[in-house]
Every structure is written in C-alpha cells, then in structure tokens.
PDB file of C-alpha atoms and ligand atoms in Angstrom:
ATOM      1  CA  MET A   1      16.314  53.441  13.281  1.00 61.00           C
ATOM      2  CA  GLU A   2      15.950  55.671  10.232  1.00 82.00           C
ATOM      3  CA  ASN A   3      13.483  54.651   7.564  1.00 94.00           C
ATOM      4  CA  ILE A   4      15.156  53.818   4.295  1.00 96.00           C
ATOM      5  CA  LEU A   5      12.064  54.789   2.317  1.00 97.00           C
ATOM      6  CA  GLU A   6       9.250  57.135   3.120  1.00 97.00           C
ATOM      7  CA  VAL A   7       6.314  57.753   0.824  1.00 98.00           C
ATOM      8  CA  ARG A   8       4.109  60.752   1.627  1.00 97.00           C
ATOM      9  CA  HIS A   9       0.819  61.677   0.016  1.00 97.00           C
ATOM     10  CA  LEU A  10       1.685  60.055  -3.276  1.00 98.00           C
ATOM     11  CA  GLN A  11      -0.945  60.556  -5.967  1.00 97.00           C
ATOM     12  CA  LYS A  12      -1.007  59.392  -9.542  1.00 97.00           C
ATOM     13  CA  ALA A  13      -3.703  59.672 -12.181  1.00 97.00           C
ATOM     14  CA  PHE A  14      -3.773  58.541 -15.793  1.00 96.00           C
ATOM     15  CA  GLY A  15      -6.008  61.172 -17.372  1.00 94.00           C
ATOM     16  CA  ARG A  16      -9.117  61.192 -15.235  1.00 94.00           C
ATOM     17  CA  HIS A  17      -8.395  57.775 -13.770  1.00 96.00           C
ATOM     18  CA  GLU A  18      -7.045  58.395 -10.259  1.00 96.00           C
ATOM     19  CA  VAL A  19      -5.111  55.210  -9.547  1.00 97.00           C
ATOM     20  CA  LEU A  20      -3.289  56.380  -6.409  1.00 97.00           C
ATOM     21  CA  LYS A  21      -5.170  58.957  -4.329  1.00 97.00           C
ATOM     22  CA  ASP A  22      -3.128  59.325  -1.145  1.00 97.00           C
ATOM     23  CA  ILE A  23      -0.465  56.741  -0.426  1.00 98.00           C
ATOM     24  CA  ASN A  24       1.606  56.923   2.755  1.00 97.00           C
ATOM     25  CA  PHE A  25       3.949  54.316   4.210  1.00 97.00           C
ATOM     26  CA  THR A  26       7.526  53.763   5.306  1.00 97.00           C
ATOM     27  CA  VAL A  27      10.074  50.977   4.923  1.00 97.00           C
ATOM     28  CA  GLY A  28      12.498  50.516   7.823  1.00 95.00           C
ATOM     29  CA  GLN A  29      16.145  49.523   7.494  1.00 92.00           C
ATOM     30  CA  GLY A  30      16.577  45.767   7.070  1.00 91.00           C
ATOM     31  CA  LYS A  31      12.827  45.287   6.767  1.00 93.00           C
ATOM     32  CA  ILE A  32      10.834  43.408   4.168  1.00 94.00           C
ATOM     33  CA  VAL A  33       7.518  45.014   3.332  1.00 95.00           C
ATOM     34  CA  GLY A  34       4.885  43.280   1.240  1.00 95.00           C
ATOM     35  CA  LEU A  35       2.773  45.483  -1.004  1.00 95.00           C
ATOM     36  CA  LEU A  36      -0.538  43.777  -1.419  1.00 92.00           C
ATOM     37  CA  GLY A  37      -3.486  44.631  -3.616  1.00 91.00           C
ATOM     38  CA  LYS A  38      -5.733  43.143  -6.223  1.00 89.00           C
ATOM     39  CA  ASN A  39      -4.690  43.140  -9.867  1.00 89.00           C
ATOM     40  CA  GLY A  40      -5.164  46.656 -11.164  1.00 92.00           C
ATOM     41  CA  SER A  41      -5.059  48.245  -7.692  1.00 93.00           C
ATOM     42  CA  GLY A  42      -1.964  50.256  -8.602  1.00 96.00           C
ATOM     43  CA  LYS A  43       1.027  48.318  -7.233  1.00 96.00           C
ATOM     44  CA  THR A  44       3.148  48.697 -10.366  1.00 97.00           C
ATOM     45  CA  THR A  45       2.083  52.323 -10.714  1.00 97.00           C
ATOM     46  CA  LEU A  46       3.176  52.926  -7.126  1.00 97.00           C
ATOM     47  CA  MET A  47       6.577  51.320  -7.657  1.00 97.00           C
ATOM     48  CA  LYS A  48       7.171  53.209 -10.887  1.00 97.00           C
ATOM     49  CA  SER A  49       6.132  56.466  -9.217  1.00 97.00           C
ATOM     50  CA  VAL A  50       8.477  55.859  -6.288  1.00 96.00           C
ATOM     51  CA  LEU A  51      11.299  55.306  -8.776  1.00 95.00           C
ATOM     52  CA  GLY A  52      10.467  58.487 -10.662  1.00 94.00           C
ATOM     53  CA  LEU A  53       9.551  56.539 -13.803  1.00 93.00           C
ATOM     54  CA  LEU A  54       6.101  58.184 -13.748  1.00 95.00           C
ATOM     55  CA  ASN A  55       5.208  61.779 -12.975  1.00 93.00           C
ATOM     56  CA  HIS A  56       3.236  61.995  -9.759  1.00 94.00           C
ATOM     57  CA  SER A  57       2.510  64.305  -6.874  1.00 96.00           C
ATOM     58  CA  GLY A  58       3.568  63.687  -3.304  1.00 96.00           C
ATOM     59  CA  GLU A  59       7.008  63.002  -1.905  1.00 96.00           C
ATOM     60  CA  VAL A  60       9.410  60.088  -1.759  1.00 97.00           C
ATOM     61  CA  TYR A  61      12.358  60.101   0.635  1.00 96.00           C
ATOM     62  CA  PHE A  62      15.244  57.627   0.363  1.00 96.00           C
ATOM     63  CA  GLU A  63      17.685  57.470   3.294  1.00 94.00           C
ATOM     64  CA  GLY A  64      16.147  60.688   4.626  1.00 93.00           C
ATOM     65  CA  LYS A  65      16.644  62.698   1.417  1.00 94.00           C
ATOM     66  CA  LYS A  66      14.109  63.538  -1.250  1.00 95.00           C
ATOM     67  CA  LEU A  67      14.628  60.971  -3.985  1.00 94.00           C
ATOM     68  CA  ASP A  68      15.567  62.402  -7.335  1.00 91.00           C
ATOM     69  CA  ALA A  69      15.569  59.985 -10.285  1.00 88.00           C
ATOM     70  CA  LYS A  70      18.493  61.952 -11.787  1.00 89.00           C
ATOM     71  CA  ASP A  71      20.657  61.337  -8.711  1.00 90.00           C
ATOM     72  CA  THR A  72      22.610  58.353 -10.041  1.00 87.00           C
ATOM     73  CA  HIS A  73      24.387  57.781  -6.741  1.00 87.00           C
ATOM     74  CA  ALA A  74      21.084  57.327  -4.917  1.00 91.00           C
ATOM     75  CA  MET A  75      19.474  55.377  -7.758  1.00 91.00           C
ATOM     76  CA  ASN A  76      22.426  52.957  -7.865  1.00 89.00           C
ATOM     77  CA  ARG A  77      21.677  52.023  -4.287  1.00 92.00           C
ATOM     78  CA  ILE A  78      18.225  50.849  -5.300  1.00 95.00           C
ATOM     79  CA  GLY A  79      17.808  47.492  -7.024  1.00 94.00           C
ATOM     80  CA  VAL A  80      14.771  47.342  -9.256  1.00 94.00           C
ATOM     81  CA  LEU A  81      12.695  44.536 -10.689  1.00 94.00           C
ATOM     82  CA  VAL A  82       9.923  46.377 -12.493  1.00 94.00           C
ATOM     83  CA  ASP A  83       9.261  45.698 -16.194  1.00 90.00           C
ATOM     84  CA  THR A  84      12.811  44.390 -16.692  1.00 90.00           C
ATOM     85  CA  ALA A  85      13.986  44.213 -20.290  1.00 91.00           C
ATOM     86  CA  PHE A  86      17.021  42.298 -21.555  1.00 95.00           C
ATOM     87  CA  PHE A  87      19.239  42.210 -24.611  1.00 96.00           C
ATOM     88  CA  GLU A  88      17.679  38.997 -25.843  1.00 96.00           C
ATOM     89  CA  ASP A  89      20.463  38.107 -28.289  1.00 97.00           C
ATOM     90  CA  MET A  90      23.083  38.332 -25.566  1.00 97.00           C
ATOM     91  CA  THR A  91      23.881  35.778 -22.881  1.00 97.00           C
ATOM     92  CA  ALA A  92      22.757  36.037 -19.268  1.00 97.00           C
ATOM     93  CA  PHE A  93      26.336  36.810 -18.234  1.00 97.00           C
ATOM     94  CA  ASP A  94      26.759  39.548 -20.861  1.00 96.00           C
ATOM     95  CA  ASN A  95      23.457  41.149 -19.876  1.00 96.00           C
ATOM     96  CA  LEU A  96      24.683  41.546 -16.326  1.00 95.00           C
ATOM     97  CA  GLU A  97      28.185  42.584 -17.367  1.00 93.00           C
ATOM     98  CA  ILE A  98      26.977  45.350 -19.653  1.00 92.00           C
ATOM     99  CA  LEU A  99      24.817  46.750 -16.898  1.00 88.00           C
ATOM    100  CA  LEU A 100      27.627  46.588 -14.385  1.00 86.00           C
ATOM    101  CA  MET A 101      30.046  48.330 -16.735  1.00 84.00           C
ATOM    102  CA  SER A 102      27.585  51.121 -17.339  1.00 78.00           C
ATOM    103  CA  THR A 103      27.259  51.821 -13.616  1.00 74.00           C
ATOM    104  CA  PRO A 104      29.337  54.876 -12.731  1.00 66.00           C
ATOM    105  CA  HIS A 105      31.735  54.953  -9.750  1.00 60.00           C
ATOM    106  CA  ARG A 106      31.864  51.220  -9.502  1.00 63.00           C
ATOM    107  CA  ASP A 107      34.834  49.081  -8.559  1.00 65.00           C
ATOM    108  CA  ASN A 108      34.910  46.528 -11.367  1.00 66.00           C
ATOM    109  CA  SER A 109      37.946  44.555 -10.244  1.00 72.00           C
ATOM    110  CA  ASN A 110      36.065  41.374  -9.374  1.00 79.00           C
ATOM    111  CA  ARG A 111      33.454  41.783 -12.069  1.00 83.00           C
ATOM    112  CA  LYS A 112      33.426  38.277 -13.518  1.00 86.00           C
ATOM    113  CA  LYS A 113      33.480  36.586 -10.132  1.00 87.00           C
ATOM    114  CA  ASN A 114      30.696  38.814  -8.820  1.00 88.00           C
ATOM    115  CA  ILE A 115      28.497  38.119 -11.834  1.00 93.00           C
ATOM    116  CA  MET A 116      28.994  34.375 -11.565  1.00 94.00           C
ATOM    117  CA  GLU A 117      28.200  34.502  -7.852  1.00 91.00           C
ATOM    118  CA  LEU A 118      24.997  36.369  -8.574  1.00 90.00           C
ATOM    119  CA  LEU A 119      23.973  33.919 -11.282  1.00 94.00           C
ATOM    120  CA  LYS A 120      24.611  31.110  -8.837  1.00 91.00           C
ATOM    121  CA  PHE A 121      22.543  32.946  -6.242  1.00 86.00           C
ATOM    122  CA  VAL A 122      19.527  32.881  -8.563  1.00 88.00           C
ATOM    123  CA  GLY A 123      20.256  29.360  -9.859  1.00 88.00           C
ATOM    124  CA  LEU A 124      21.348  30.375 -13.355  1.00 93.00           C
ATOM    125  CA  ASP A 125      25.092  29.651 -13.175  1.00 93.00           C
ATOM    126  CA  GLU A 126      24.796  26.753 -15.580  1.00 96.00           C
ATOM    127  CA  ASN A 127      22.946  28.962 -18.073  1.00 96.00           C
ATOM    128  CA  ALA A 128      25.385  31.876 -17.843  1.00 96.00           C
ATOM    129  CA  ARG A 129      26.590  31.503 -21.448  1.00 97.00           C
ATOM    130  CA  GLU A 130      23.156  30.902 -22.984  1.00 97.00           C
ATOM    131  CA  ARG A 131      21.278  33.574 -24.873  1.00 97.00           C
ATOM    132  CA  VAL A 132      18.384  35.115 -22.999  1.00 97.00           C
ATOM    133  CA  LYS A 133      15.996  34.643 -25.897  1.00 96.00           C
ATOM    134  CA  GLY A 134      15.959  30.900 -25.178  1.00 96.00           C
ATOM    135  CA  PHE A 135      15.072  31.416 -21.502  1.00 95.00           C
ATOM    136  CA  SER A 136      11.718  30.483 -19.994  1.00 91.00           C
ATOM    137  CA  PHE A 137       9.659  33.158 -18.237  1.00 88.00           C
ATOM    138  CA  GLY A 138      10.836  31.871 -14.857  1.00 87.00           C
ATOM    139  CA  MET A 139      14.496  31.997 -15.903  1.00 90.00           C
ATOM    140  CA  LYS A 140      14.044  35.573 -17.088  1.00 92.00           C
ATOM    141  CA  GLN A 141      12.438  36.404 -13.779  1.00 90.00           C
ATOM    142  CA  ARG A 142      15.480  35.028 -11.941  1.00 91.00           C
ATOM    143  CA  LEU A 143      17.821  36.938 -14.235  1.00 94.00           C
ATOM    144  CA  ALA A 144      15.800  40.073 -13.506  1.00 94.00           C
ATOM    145  CA  LEU A 145      16.335  39.434  -9.820  1.00 92.00           C
ATOM    146  CA  ALA A 146      20.094  39.025 -10.393  1.00 93.00           C
ATOM    147  CA  GLN A 147      20.029  42.313 -12.275  1.00 94.00           C
ATOM    148  CA  ALA A 148      18.244  44.000  -9.366  1.00 94.00           C
ATOM    149  CA  LEU A 149      20.920  42.684  -6.976  1.00 91.00           C
ATOM    150  CA  LEU A 150      23.860  43.732  -9.128  1.00 89.00           C
ATOM    151  CA  ASN A 151      24.955  46.820  -7.253  1.00 85.00           C
ATOM    152  CA  GLU A 152      24.539  45.413  -3.745  1.00 86.00           C
ATOM    153  CA  PRO A 153      21.500  47.616  -3.233  1.00 92.00           C
ATOM    154  CA  LYS A 154      20.389  48.997   0.115  1.00 94.00           C
ATOM    155  CA  LEU A 155      16.797  48.905  -1.067  1.00 96.00           C
ATOM    156  CA  LEU A 156      15.149  46.454  -3.431  1.00 96.00           C
ATOM    157  CA  ILE A 157      11.906  47.322  -5.204  1.00 97.00           C
ATOM    158  CA  LEU A 158      10.492  44.142  -6.691  1.00 96.00           C
ATOM    159  CA  ASP A 159       7.270  43.965  -8.672  1.00 95.00           C
ATOM    160  CA  GLU A 160       5.707  40.491  -8.403  1.00 93.00           C
ATOM    161  CA  PRO A 161       9.138  38.798  -8.073  1.00 91.00           C
ATOM    162  CA  PHE A 162       7.702  35.286  -7.705  1.00 89.00           C
ATOM    163  CA  VAL A 163       5.588  35.233 -10.842  1.00 87.00           C
ATOM    164  CA  GLY A 164       6.750  32.452 -13.131  1.00 82.00           C
ATOM    165  CA  LEU A 165       8.884  30.686 -10.517  1.00 85.00           C
ATOM    166  CA  ASP A 166       8.180  27.102  -9.531  1.00 83.00           C
ATOM    167  CA  PRO A 167       7.512  26.338  -5.831  1.00 85.00           C
ATOM    168  CA  LEU A 168      11.137  25.367  -5.184  1.00 81.00           C
ATOM    169  CA  GLY A 169      12.323  28.519  -6.954  1.00 81.00           C
ATOM    170  CA  ILE A 170       9.999  30.607  -4.779  1.00 86.00           C
ATOM    171  CA  THR A 171      11.335  29.000  -1.597  1.00 86.00           C
ATOM    172  CA  ILE A 172      14.945  29.529  -2.645  1.00 81.00           C
ATOM    173  CA  VAL A 173      14.426  33.156  -3.640  1.00 84.00           C
ATOM    174  CA  LYS A 174      12.578  33.851  -0.375  1.00 88.00           C
ATOM    175  CA  GLU A 175      15.449  32.371   1.626  1.00 87.00           C
ATOM    176  CA  LYS A 176      18.002  34.406  -0.292  1.00 83.00           C
ATOM    177  CA  LEU A 177      16.092  37.640   0.140  1.00 89.00           C
ATOM    178  CA  THR A 178      15.690  37.037   3.856  1.00 90.00           C
ATOM    179  CA  GLU A 179      19.436  36.355   4.118  1.00 87.00           C
ATOM    180  CA  LEU A 180      20.213  39.550   2.235  1.00 86.00           C
ATOM    181  CA  CYS A 181      18.183  41.585   4.702  1.00 89.00           C
ATOM    182  CA  SER A 182      19.559  39.972   7.827  1.00 89.00           C
ATOM    183  CA  LYS A 183      23.226  39.936   6.745  1.00 86.00           C
ATOM    184  CA  LYS A 184      23.497  43.168   4.785  1.00 85.00           C
ATOM    185  CA  GLN A 185      20.655  45.139   6.373  1.00 88.00           C
ATOM    186  CA  ALA A 186      19.144  45.664   2.935  1.00 92.00           C
ATOM    187  CA  SER A 187      15.449  46.514   2.801  1.00 96.00           C
ATOM    188  CA  ILE A 188      12.896  45.176   0.384  1.00 96.00           C
ATOM    189  CA  ILE A 189       9.509  46.231  -0.816  1.00 97.00           C
ATOM    190  CA  PHE A 190       7.866  43.681  -3.058  1.00 95.00           C
ATOM    191  CA  SER A 191       4.400  43.446  -4.542  1.00 94.00           C
ATOM    192  CA  SER A 192       2.031  40.550  -4.737  1.00 89.00           C
ATOM    193  CA  HIS A 193      -1.656  39.915  -5.185  1.00 82.00           C
ATOM    194  CA  GLN A 194      -1.522  36.912  -2.843  1.00 81.00           C
ATOM    195  CA  LEU A 195      -1.505  37.276   0.910  1.00 82.00           C
ATOM    196  CA  SER A 196      -0.004  33.806   1.408  1.00 80.00           C
ATOM    197  CA  GLU A 197       3.054  34.839  -0.599  1.00 81.00           C
ATOM    198  CA  VAL A 198       3.525  38.019   1.394  1.00 84.00           C
ATOM    199  CA  GLU A 199       2.880  36.431   4.763  1.00 83.00           C
ATOM    200  CA  GLU A 200       5.859  34.097   4.629  1.00 83.00           C
ATOM    201  CA  LEU A 201       8.424  36.692   3.645  1.00 87.00           C
ATOM    202  CA  SER A 202       7.457  39.952   5.229  1.00 87.00           C
ATOM    203  CA  GLU A 203       6.623  41.100   8.715  1.00 85.00           C
ATOM    204  CA  GLU A 204       4.919  44.215   7.456  1.00 93.00           C
ATOM    205  CA  LEU A 205       2.198  44.781   4.923  1.00 93.00           C
ATOM    206  CA  VAL A 206       0.976  47.717   2.909  1.00 95.00           C
ATOM    207  CA  VAL A 207      -2.437  46.916   1.482  1.00 92.00           C
ATOM    208  CA  ILE A 208      -3.684  49.211  -1.247  1.00 94.00           C
ATOM    209  CA  GLU A 209      -7.291  49.478  -2.259  1.00 91.00           C
ATOM    210  CA  ASP A 210      -9.164  52.159  -4.136  1.00 93.00           C
ATOM    211  CA  GLY A 211      -6.074  54.377  -4.286  1.00 96.00           C
ATOM    212  CA  HIS A 212      -5.521  54.427  -0.524  1.00 95.00           C
ATOM    213  CA  VAL A 213      -3.515  52.437   1.995  1.00 95.00           C
ATOM    214  CA  LYS A 214      -6.167  50.230   3.513  1.00 89.00           C
ATOM    215  CA  TYR A 215      -3.771  48.684   5.996  1.00 90.00           C
ATOM    216  CA  PHE A 216      -0.162  49.373   6.983  1.00 94.00           C
ATOM    217  CA  GLY A 217       1.254  47.334   9.807  1.00 93.00           C
ATOM    218  CA  THR A 218       2.467  43.938  10.803  1.00 90.00           C
ATOM    219  CA  TYR A 219       0.900  40.725   9.686  1.00 84.00           C
ATOM    220  CA  ALA A 220       0.566  39.694  13.337  1.00 82.00           C
ATOM    221  CA  ASP A 221      -1.451  42.837  14.189  1.00 84.00           C
ATOM    222  CA  LEU A 222      -3.684  42.292  11.205  1.00 82.00           C
ATOM    223  CA  ALA A 223      -4.383  38.732  12.324  1.00 79.00           C
ATOM    224  CA  ARG A 224      -5.055  39.992  15.856  1.00 77.00           C
ATOM    225  CA  GLN A 225      -7.524  42.583  14.593  1.00 75.00           C
ATOM    226  CA  ASN A 226      -9.414  39.946  12.746  1.00 77.00           C
ATOM    227  CA  LYS A 227     -10.931  37.988  15.601  1.00 86.00           C
ATOM    228  CA  GLU A 228     -14.448  36.813  14.873  1.00 90.00           C
ATOM    229  CA  TYR A 229     -16.723  34.995  17.304  1.00 94.00           C
ATOM    230  CA  ARG A 230     -20.031  33.141  17.244  1.00 96.00           C
ATOM    231  CA  ILE A 231     -21.814  33.451  20.568  1.00 96.00           C
ATOM    232  CA  ILE A 232     -24.571  30.965  21.389  1.00 96.00           C
ATOM    233  CA  THR A 233     -26.991  32.034  24.127  1.00 96.00           C
ATOM    234  CA  ASP A 234     -30.066  30.639  25.921  1.00 95.00           C
ATOM    235  CA  LYS A 235     -32.549  33.390  24.940  1.00 94.00           C
ATOM    236  CA  GLU A 236     -33.722  35.142  21.831  1.00 95.00           C
ATOM    237  CA  VAL A 237     -31.445  37.849  20.481  1.00 95.00           C
ATOM    238  CA  THR A 238     -33.660  40.963  20.412  1.00 94.00           C
ATOM    239  CA  GLU A 239     -33.274  44.272  18.595  1.00 94.00           C
ATOM    240  CA  GLU A 240     -32.871  45.926  21.979  1.00 93.00           C
ATOM    241  CA  LEU A 241     -29.917  43.635  22.787  1.00 94.00           C
ATOM    242  CA  LEU A 242     -28.318  44.335  19.408  1.00 95.00           C
ATOM    243  CA  ASP A 243     -28.687  48.107  19.974  1.00 94.00           C
ATOM    244  CA  CYS A 244     -27.120  47.763  23.386  1.00 93.00           C
ATOM    245  CA  LEU A 245     -24.186  45.751  22.005  1.00 94.00           C
ATOM    246  CA  LYS A 246     -23.679  48.333  19.253  1.00 94.00           C
ATOM    247  CA  SER A 247     -23.660  51.116  21.845  1.00 93.00           C
ATOM    248  CA  TYR A 248     -20.724  49.246  23.452  1.00 91.00           C
ATOM    249  CA  GLY A 249     -18.889  49.490  20.107  1.00 91.00           C
ATOM    250  CA  CYS A 250     -19.522  45.862  19.097  1.00 93.00           C
ATOM    251  CA  ASP A 251     -19.808  44.968  15.419  1.00 91.00           C
ATOM    252  CA  VAL A 252     -22.568  42.342  15.782  1.00 94.00           C
ATOM    253  CA  LYS A 253     -25.105  40.522  13.659  1.00 94.00           C
ATOM    254  CA  LYS A 254     -27.893  38.150  14.625  1.00 96.00           C
ATOM    255  CA  ILE A 255     -27.278  34.918  12.742  1.00 95.00           C
ATOM    256  CA  SER A 256     -30.091  32.796  14.171  1.00 95.00           C
ATOM    257  CA  GLU A 257     -32.632  33.100  16.972  1.00 96.00           C
ATOM    258  CA  ARG A 258     -30.103  32.535  19.755  1.00 96.00           C
ATOM    259  CA  GLN A 259     -26.836  33.162  17.991  1.00 96.00           C
ATOM    260  CA  LEU A 260     -24.767  36.279  17.449  1.00 95.00           C
ATOM    261  CA  HIS A 261     -21.773  36.920  15.254  1.00 94.00           C
ATOM    262  CA  LEU A 262     -19.175  39.385  16.556  1.00 94.00           C
ATOM    263  CA  SER A 263     -16.672  40.816  14.058  1.00 88.00           C
ATOM    264  CA  HIS A 264     -13.408  42.612  14.965  1.00 83.00           C
ATOM    265  CA  GLY A 265     -13.803  41.086  18.401  1.00 85.00           C
ATOM    266  CA  GLU A 266     -10.294  41.718  19.707  1.00 82.00           C
ATOM    267  CA  LYS A 267     -11.419  44.595  21.907  1.00 85.00           C
ATOM    268  CA  THR A 268     -15.161  44.023  21.983  1.00 90.00           C
ATOM    269  CA  LEU A 269     -15.583  40.449  23.204  1.00 92.00           C
ATOM    270  CA  ASP A 270     -15.364  41.534  26.851  1.00 93.00           C
ATOM    271  CA  PRO A 271     -17.938  44.352  26.595  1.00 93.00           C
ATOM    272  CA  ALA A 272     -20.202  42.046  24.565  1.00 94.00           C
ATOM    273  CA  LEU A 273     -20.097  39.407  27.292  1.00 94.00           C
ATOM    274  CA  CYS A 274     -20.735  42.066  29.985  1.00 93.00           C
ATOM    275  CA  CYS A 275     -23.750  43.355  28.095  1.00 93.00           C
ATOM    276  CA  LEU A 276     -25.163  39.832  27.740  1.00 94.00           C
ATOM    277  CA  HIS A 277     -24.470  39.074  31.382  1.00 93.00           C
ATOM    278  CA  GLU A 278     -26.255  42.273  32.526  1.00 92.00           C
ATOM    279  CA  ARG A 279     -29.324  41.187  30.575  1.00 92.00           C
ATOM    280  CA  LYS A 280     -29.267  37.773  32.244  1.00 94.00           C
ATOM    281  CA  PHE A 281     -28.297  35.852  29.148  1.00 94.00           C
ATOM    282  CA  THR A 282     -26.527  32.567  29.723  1.00 95.00           C
ATOM    283  CA  ILE A 283     -23.659  31.958  27.305  1.00 94.00           C
ATOM    284  CA  TYR A 284     -23.692  28.376  26.075  1.00 95.00           C
ATOM    285  CA  GLU A 285     -20.704  28.620  23.804  1.00 95.00           C
ATOM    286  CA  ILE A 286     -18.215  31.066  22.267  1.00 95.00           C
ATOM    287  CA  ILE A 287     -16.725  29.802  19.030  1.00 94.00           C
ATOM    288  CA  ARG A 288     -13.749  31.489  17.360  1.00 91.00           C
ATOM    289  CA  GLU A 289     -14.515  31.802  13.651  1.00 87.00           C
ATOM    290  CA  ASP A 290     -11.831  33.963  12.084  1.00 80.00           C
ATOM    291  CA  ARG A 291     -12.263  34.652   8.412  1.00 75.00           C
ATOM    292  CA  PRO A 292      -9.272  33.904   6.201  1.00 74.00           C
ATOM    293  CA  LEU A 293      -7.326  37.161   5.953  1.00 73.00           C
ATOM    294  CA  GLU A 294      -7.660  37.041   2.169  1.00 72.00           C
ATOM    295  CA  THR A 295     -11.331  37.906   2.529  1.00 68.00           C
ATOM    296  CA  LEU A 296     -10.385  41.231   4.064  1.00 62.00           C
ATOM    297  CA  PHE A 297      -9.014  42.315   0.726  1.00 63.00           C
ATOM    298  CA  SER A 298     -11.660  41.008  -1.602  1.00 57.00           C
TER     299      SER A 298
HETATM  300  P1  ADP B   1      -1.327  46.386 -10.383  1.00 70.15           P
HETATM  301  O1  ADP B   1       0.166  46.453 -10.502  1.00 70.15           O
HETATM  302  O2  ADP B   1      -1.799  46.480  -8.967  1.00 70.15           O
HETATM  303  O3  ADP B   1      -1.918  45.190 -11.082  1.00 70.15           O
HETATM  304  P2  ADP B   1      -1.247  48.693 -12.148  1.00 70.15           P
HETATM  305  O4  ADP B   1      -0.428  49.696 -11.400  1.00 70.15           O
HETATM  306  O5  ADP B   1      -0.563  47.945 -13.228  1.00 70.15           O
HETATM  307  O6  ADP B   1      -1.924  47.690 -11.101  1.00 70.15           O
HETATM  308  O7  ADP B   1      -2.503  49.417 -12.777  1.00 70.15           O
HETATM  309  C1  ADP B   1      -3.387  50.194 -11.999  1.00 70.15           C
HETATM  310  C2  ADP B   1      -4.398  50.868 -12.917  1.00 70.15           C
HETATM  311  O8  ADP B   1      -3.733  51.867 -13.684  1.00 70.15           O
HETATM  312  C3  ADP B   1      -5.062  49.928 -13.909  1.00 70.15           C
HETATM  313  O9  ADP B   1      -6.406  50.290 -14.026  1.00 70.15           O
HETATM  314  C4  ADP B   1      -4.319  50.197 -15.194  1.00 70.15           C
HETATM  315  O10 ADP B   1      -5.148  49.983 -16.315  1.00 70.15           O
HETATM  316  C5  ADP B   1      -3.971  51.676 -15.054  1.00 70.15           C
HETATM  317  N1  ADP B   1      -2.722  52.007 -15.785  1.00 70.15           N
HETATM  318  C6  ADP B   1      -1.493  51.524 -15.515  1.00 70.15           C
HETATM  319  N2  ADP B   1      -0.580  52.050 -16.348  1.00 70.15           N
HETATM  320  C7  ADP B   1      -1.245  52.892 -17.174  1.00 70.15           C
HETATM  321  C8  ADP B   1      -0.859  53.741 -18.258  1.00 70.15           C
HETATM  322  N3  ADP B   1       0.410  53.846 -18.646  1.00 70.15           N
HETATM  323  N4  ADP B   1      -1.830  54.455 -18.863  1.00 70.15           N
HETATM  324  C9  ADP B   1      -3.115  54.391 -18.444  1.00 70.15           C
HETATM  325  N5  ADP B   1      -3.553  53.608 -17.440  1.00 70.15           N
HETATM  326  C10 ADP B   1      -2.629  52.868 -16.809  1.00 70.15           C
END
C-alpha cells in the first residue's frame, strides 16, 4: 500500500544550530506512527518543516506527490495540531465554524451538525457556547484536536496531543484516534517524549536523536532487539573468553568473576553459549534482564 507521507533527507538548522541533520521515514496508510525524542530533540521543528511552516532542505511527499504548502487542496487533507491558536473571545463552536467556512471547496450543508459532533467527539459539547478564554489548558488541547479533525483529514500531524489531558481524557482520545484510523483509513503521526504514551497507540516508532532517526520500526521489533542476559558460569571469565565472545559478534561485559552480561542478545545468545561450551564452561543460569526501553533513548 502507498505511503501517505514520505520524508527524505530532511534537514533544518537555526543559524549554526543543526537541529535536523538527515531525517528519513514514511507513514503508511491507516497507520499511527509515534515520533519520539527528548525535549529539544527537534520533534516540533520536524512537524513544522513537514508542513512547510519552516524553510528546510530535503523532500516531503504526501500521497505520492511533493507536498507544497501553497497547495490548499493537499493541505486541507492534513489535520494539524501544532502551536494551535484560537480566537479567545469567541466560543468553541464559533472557532470551529469560522475555520470551516474559510476552507475552500467544502460542502457546508451540515456544518452545525458536524461541528457539534466533533465537539462531542472531544468531550466539549457542553462547552460549545463558552468562550475559549475561560478554557483550561486541557480543554484547549481538546479543541485543538477538534480543529485538526475538522476537514476529515487523511493525515493527522499532532504535536504532543496528550499534554494537559487527564488520564481519562488521554484514554478517550487514544480510542477515538484508533477508531479514526481503522474506520476511515486516516493516518497519524504524533509526537511525544514518553515511550509509554507512544507504545499504547502506535505500532511504529520514529525515534529522533542528535538530528538523526535513531530508530524507525515497530515497537515489537524494538523490544525484540533489546534482549539482555546475565550468564552465570562455573569458571572465571577471562580476557581471552571475552575476546572470543566479541569475535562472535557478542556485546558482552564481565560483571563479576563468573558472570557475564550480554546486550542485544537476540541474535548472539546462541553463539555466546557455543563459545562457552567449546571452552568447557558449565552454564549455571541464564537470566533475562531486559532494560526498560526508555533507557535506550536517554
Ligand atoms: P522538541 O519539539 O523535540 O522539544 P523543538 O523542535 O521544539 O524540540 O526544538 C529543537 C531545537 O531547536 C531546540 O534546541 C530549540 O531551542 C531549537 N529551536 C526551535 N525553534 C527555534 C527557532 N524558531 N529559532 C531558533 N531555535 C529554535
């Protein structure tokens, strides 16, 4: 299936500060991709660059065509929650209505009903006629999400969409987003600095660090690649043994006289055990000691 979004060699610098050095990833149709990185790693910069809000080098393709921020037809198919601003003196309903009316080529026949449905979707139907300036941060965040969903987008780009929501709000929004993808085949890329948040919602992850994509793949593969073992033997772990294990491609450390630690052991546990066996080591115990995935990004 065609990728809805493709980012190739994207680079962005602010003066001499190279925030994004070479970013490459794709978002498939109907997929939810979590963009993960520490605060300041460049997630917002990446989203703004993709949307053409910042000058950058590299290419962005949407539905197979180079994305041009001036192409209103294409841009209307993308729902955005990045630095959302509202008319604070207007009501939640009016904020959405004004945006909808300013969207070209739009069938506005069911406008009021659609807006109320959206406000219900984000749990703001009872606040529809209240002015935005009285809203809490979390309510504004939900209104921003409603705004992003206004044009039934094929792709949603959401910057930290769960910030400011309470746990129930987070659960509800996650359910709704999942439903949107499965029923309407919409795709989502959303950013977060917390793996736990990303893990629940998305199958795929893009992890950015130091301006590069440190990991792009499924959460399951990442977990599989992260197998760590403690191996307890009957004899002293010598330098010669460690060299031999390393020559087999094992990422090993001696942690005590008779204990080894094997990192990234998915493919190297077998060769490690062979090497030990050849040297007449008896294995007393193999203990799985995976590090929390969070530590991979810190
Ligand atoms: P994140 O969203 O991952 O927290 P940002 O994309 O907001 O990270 O910021 C990445 C880096 O780019 C930070 O060091 C930030 O200070 C810098 N930065 C972001 N926007 C600007 C800007 N308009 N001018 C200069 N530096 C910026």
